[in-house]
Amino acid sequence: MLKDEISACRVCAERFAATHTRHAPRPVAWFAPGTPILIAGQAPGARVHESGKPFDDRSGDRLRDWMGVDRSTFYDLSKISFLPTALCFPGYDGRGSDLPPPPICYDTWHAQIIEHIGPPKVRLIIGTYAIKRHLGRTGALSEIIADWRSFPDGTFVLPHPSWRNTGWLKKHPTFVEEVLPVMRTAIRACL
Ligand code: SF4
């Protein structure tokens, strides 16, 4: 079974052991066939590494607020699947900053997971790593989000919901004022 194979994955064991956090892989495989909503994010953080639940942190609180869903809906595997760019916490560097998601995870697992889930009705793509992988777009996030009407139907690009991005959100009101209302309506329609 795909989830069991992913849970047993240790491809990045040496890489993670060499980080400041010296942690072991703990893949967070939270997806199911036929979910109408797909959340494609970056990688689990330290807290999610402990809990094993995607976005089980303050960023998740903000994301649930943006989506207009409660925790029980958010973690309902008949409704929402998660596909982070890397399925494990990548660790911190010596300054305590998040390391980037290892590209080998995407190359190893993503095509299988996407096929397993099937086409979603609504796709939320969060942060620059996922945007590059899923839309092939690079460059300033503000410019990509300003272009939101050009994305395929049901696809929404989001900044990372980290509270560190509060200043960015204030400077770029397009996301909150224009994108969020349309995104919430699309989410409500398929729940
Ligand atoms: S990040 Fe991906 S490839 Fe690396 S150990 Fe975790 S599941 Fe495996």
CSV table of C-alpha atoms and ligand atoms in Angstrom, one decimal:
chain,number,residue,atom,x,y,z
A,1,MET,CA,0.0,0.0,0.0
A,2,LEU,CA,1.3,3.4,-1.0
A,3,LYS,CA,1.0,5.0,2.5
A,4,ASP,CA,2.8,2.1,4.1
A,5,GLU,CA,5.6,2.4,1.5
A,6,ILE,CA,5.9,6.1,2.2
A,7,SER,CA,5.8,5.7,6.0
A,8,ALA,CA,8.8,3.3,5.7
A,9,CYS,CA,10.8,5.7,3.5
A,10,ARG,CA,14.2,6.5,4.8
A,11,VAL,CA,15.8,8.0,1.7
A,12,CYS,CA,16.8,11.2,3.5
A,13,ALA,CA,18.0,9.6,6.7
A,14,GLU,CA,21.7,10.6,6.2
A,15,ARG,CA,20.7,14.1,5.0
A,16,PHE,CA,18.5,14.7,8.1
A,17,ALA,CA,21.1,13.2,10.5
A,18,ALA,CA,23.6,15.9,9.2
A,19,THR,CA,21.2,18.8,10.0
A,20,HIS,CA,21.3,20.9,13.1
A,21,THR,CA,18.2,19.0,14.4
A,22,ARG,CA,19.8,15.5,13.7
A,23,HIS,CA,16.3,14.0,13.3
A,24,ALA,CA,15.2,10.8,11.6
A,25,PRO,CA,12.7,10.8,8.7
A,26,ARG,CA,9.0,10.8,9.8
A,27,PRO,CA,6.9,11.1,6.6
A,28,VAL,CA,3.5,12.7,7.0
A,29,ALA,CA,1.3,10.9,4.5
A,30,TRP,CA,-2.2,12.4,4.9
A,31,PHE,CA,-4.1,11.8,1.7
A,32,ALA,CA,-6.9,9.6,0.3
A,33,PRO,CA,-8.4,8.8,-3.1
A,34,GLY,CA,-11.1,11.1,-4.4
A,35,THR,CA,-10.8,14.1,-2.0
A,36,PRO,CA,-12.2,17.2,-3.6
A,37,ILE,CA,-9.5,19.5,-2.1
A,38,LEU,CA,-5.8,19.1,-2.4
A,39,ILE,CA,-3.4,21.2,-0.3
A,40,ALA,CA,0.1,21.3,-1.9
A,41,GLY,CA,2.4,22.9,0.6
A,42,GLN,CA,6.1,23.0,1.5
A,43,ALA,CA,7.1,20.5,4.2
A,44,PRO,CA,6.2,19.7,7.7
A,45,GLY,CA,7.6,21.9,10.4
A,46,ALA,CA,9.1,20.7,13.8
A,47,ARG,CA,5.7,20.6,15.5
A,48,VAL,CA,4.1,18.6,12.7
A,49,HIS,CA,7.1,16.3,12.8
A,50,GLU,CA,6.1,15.5,16.4
A,51,SER,CA,2.3,15.2,15.9
A,52,GLY,CA,2.2,13.5,12.5
A,53,LYS,CA,-0.7,15.8,11.4
A,54,PRO,CA,-0.3,18.3,8.6
A,55,PHE,CA,-0.5,22.0,9.6
A,56,ASP,CA,-1.1,21.1,13.2
A,57,ASP,CA,0.4,24.4,14.3
A,58,ARG,CA,-0.2,28.1,14.3
A,59,SER,CA,0.2,28.3,10.5
A,60,GLY,CA,-2.5,25.7,10.3
A,61,ASP,CA,-4.8,27.9,12.4
A,62,ARG,CA,-4.4,30.7,9.9
A,63,LEU,CA,-4.8,28.4,6.9
A,64,ARG,CA,-8.1,27.0,8.3
A,65,ASP,CA,-9.2,30.6,8.8
A,66,TRP,CA,-8.3,31.5,5.3
A,67,MET,CA,-10.2,28.4,4.0
A,68,GLY,CA,-13.2,28.9,6.3
A,69,VAL,CA,-13.1,25.4,7.6
A,70,ASP,CA,-12.9,23.9,11.2
A,71,ARG,CA,-10.3,21.3,12.3
A,72,SER,CA,-12.7,18.4,11.9
A,73,THR,CA,-13.3,19.3,8.2
A,74,PHE,CA,-9.6,20.1,7.7
A,75,TYR,CA,-8.5,16.6,8.8
A,76,ASP,CA,-11.4,14.7,7.2
A,77,LEU,CA,-9.8,12.4,4.7
A,78,SER,CA,-13.0,12.2,2.6
A,79,LYS,CA,-12.5,15.9,1.9
A,80,ILE,CA,-8.9,17.1,2.0
A,81,SER,CA,-5.6,15.6,1.0
A,82,PHE,CA,-2.2,17.0,1.6
A,83,LEU,CA,0.8,16.9,-0.7
A,84,PRO,CA,3.8,18.8,0.7
A,85,THR,CA,6.8,19.3,-1.5
A,86,ALA,CA,8.7,17.1,1.0
A,87,LEU,CA,6.8,14.7,3.2
A,88,CYS,CA,9.3,14.9,6.1
A,89,PHE,CA,10.5,17.8,8.3
A,90,PRO,CA,13.7,19.0,6.5
A,91,GLY,CA,15.3,20.2,9.7
A,92,TYR,CA,16.9,23.5,10.8
A,93,ASP,CA,20.3,24.9,9.8
A,94,GLY,CA,22.8,26.2,12.4
A,95,ARG,CA,20.9,29.5,12.7
A,96,GLY,CA,17.6,27.9,13.4
A,97,SER,CA,16.2,28.5,9.9
A,98,ASP,CA,14.1,25.9,8.0
A,99,LEU,CA,16.1,24.0,5.5
A,100,PRO,CA,14.5,23.6,2.0
A,101,PRO,CA,12.5,20.5,1.2
A,102,PRO,CA,14.7,17.8,-0.3
A,103,PRO,CA,13.9,17.6,-4.1
A,104,ILE,CA,14.3,13.8,-4.1
A,105,CYS,CA,11.0,13.5,-2.2
A,106,TYR,CA,9.1,15.1,-5.0
A,107,ASP,CA,10.8,13.0,-7.6
A,108,THR,CA,10.3,9.8,-5.6
A,109,TRP,CA,6.7,10.1,-4.4
A,110,HIS,CA,4.6,12.8,-6.0
A,111,ALA,CA,3.5,11.3,-9.2
A,112,GLN,CA,2.3,8.2,-7.3
A,113,ILE,CA,0.4,10.3,-4.7
A,114,ILE,CA,-1.2,12.5,-7.4
A,115,GLU,CA,-2.4,9.4,-9.3
A,116,HIS,CA,-3.6,7.8,-6.0
A,117,ILE,CA,-5.7,10.9,-5.1
A,118,GLY,CA,-7.1,11.7,-8.5
A,119,PRO,CA,-7.9,15.1,-9.9
A,120,PRO,CA,-9.2,17.5,-7.1
A,121,LYS,CA,-11.8,20.2,-7.7
A,122,VAL,CA,-9.9,22.8,-5.7
A,123,ARG,CA,-6.1,22.9,-5.4
A,124,LEU,CA,-4.3,25.2,-2.9
A,125,ILE,CA,-0.7,25.7,-3.7
A,126,ILE,CA,1.2,27.2,-0.8
A,127,GLY,CA,4.7,28.8,-0.9
A,128,THR,CA,7.4,29.2,-3.5
A,129,TYR,CA,8.6,25.6,-3.6
A,130,ALA,CA,5.1,24.2,-4.3
A,131,ILE,CA,4.4,27.0,-6.8
A,132,LYS,CA,7.5,26.1,-8.8
A,133,ARG,CA,6.7,22.4,-8.8
A,134,HIS,CA,3.0,22.6,-9.5
A,135,LEU,CA,2.7,25.6,-11.8
A,136,GLY,CA,6.3,26.0,-13.0
A,137,ARG,CA,6.3,29.6,-11.8
A,138,THR,CA,9.2,31.4,-10.2
A,139,GLY,CA,9.8,35.0,-9.2
A,140,ALA,CA,8.2,37.3,-6.7
A,141,LEU,CA,5.2,35.8,-4.9
A,142,SER,CA,3.4,39.1,-5.0
A,143,GLU,CA,3.5,39.1,-8.9
A,144,ILE,CA,2.4,35.4,-9.1
A,145,ILE,CA,-0.6,36.1,-6.8
A,146,ALA,CA,-1.5,39.3,-8.7
A,147,ASP,CA,-1.9,37.0,-11.7
A,148,TRP,CA,-4.3,34.7,-9.9
A,149,ARG,CA,-7.1,34.9,-12.5
A,150,SER,CA,-4.9,33.2,-15.1
A,151,PHE,CA,-4.5,30.0,-13.1
A,152,PRO,CA,-6.5,26.8,-14.0
A,153,ASP,CA,-10.0,26.7,-12.6
A,154,GLY,CA,-10.0,25.8,-8.9
A,155,THR,CA,-6.3,26.5,-8.5
A,156,PHE,CA,-5.3,29.1,-5.9
A,157,VAL,CA,-1.8,30.2,-4.9
A,158,LEU,CA,-1.2,31.2,-1.3
A,159,PRO,CA,1.6,32.6,0.7
A,160,HIS,CA,2.8,30.4,3.5
A,161,PRO,CA,0.3,31.0,6.3
A,162,SER,CA,3.2,31.5,8.8
A,163,TRP,CA,2.7,34.4,11.2
A,164,ARG,CA,6.1,35.6,9.9
A,165,ASN,CA,4.2,36.6,6.7
A,166,THR,CA,1.9,39.1,8.5
A,167,GLY,CA,3.9,42.0,7.2
A,168,TRP,CA,3.8,40.7,3.6
A,169,LEU,CA,0.0,40.2,3.8
A,170,LYS,CA,-0.4,43.8,4.9
A,171,LYS,CA,1.7,45.1,2.0
A,172,HIS,CA,-0.1,42.9,-0.6
A,173,PRO,CA,-3.8,43.2,0.0
A,174,THR,CA,-4.8,41.4,-3.2
A,175,PHE,CA,-4.6,38.1,-1.6
A,176,VAL,CA,-6.9,38.8,1.3
A,177,GLU,CA,-9.3,41.2,-0.5
A,178,GLU,CA,-9.6,39.4,-3.9
A,179,VAL,CA,-8.3,35.9,-3.8
A,180,LEU,CA,-9.6,34.7,-0.4
A,181,PRO,CA,-13.3,35.3,-1.0
A,182,VAL,CA,-13.3,33.4,-4.3
A,183,MET,CA,-11.2,30.6,-2.7
A,184,ARG,CA,-13.6,30.2,0.2
A,185,THR,CA,-16.6,30.1,-2.2
A,186,ALA,CA,-14.9,27.4,-4.2
A,187,ILE,CA,-14.1,25.4,-1.1
A,188,ARG,CA,-17.6,25.7,0.3
A,189,ALA,CA,-19.0,24.5,-3.1
A,190,CYS,CA,-17.2,21.1,-2.9
A,191,LEU,CA,-17.6,20.3,0.8
B,1,SF4,S1,11.5,13.6,2.7
B,1,SF4,FE1,10.4,12.1,1.3
B,1,SF4,S2,12.1,11.0,0.3
B,1,SF4,FE2,13.0,12.0,2.1
B,1,SF4,S3,12.7,10.3,3.7
B,1,SF4,FE3,10.9,11.7,3.8
B,1,SF4,S4,9.4,10.6,2.6
B,1,SF4,FE4,11.4,9.8,2.0
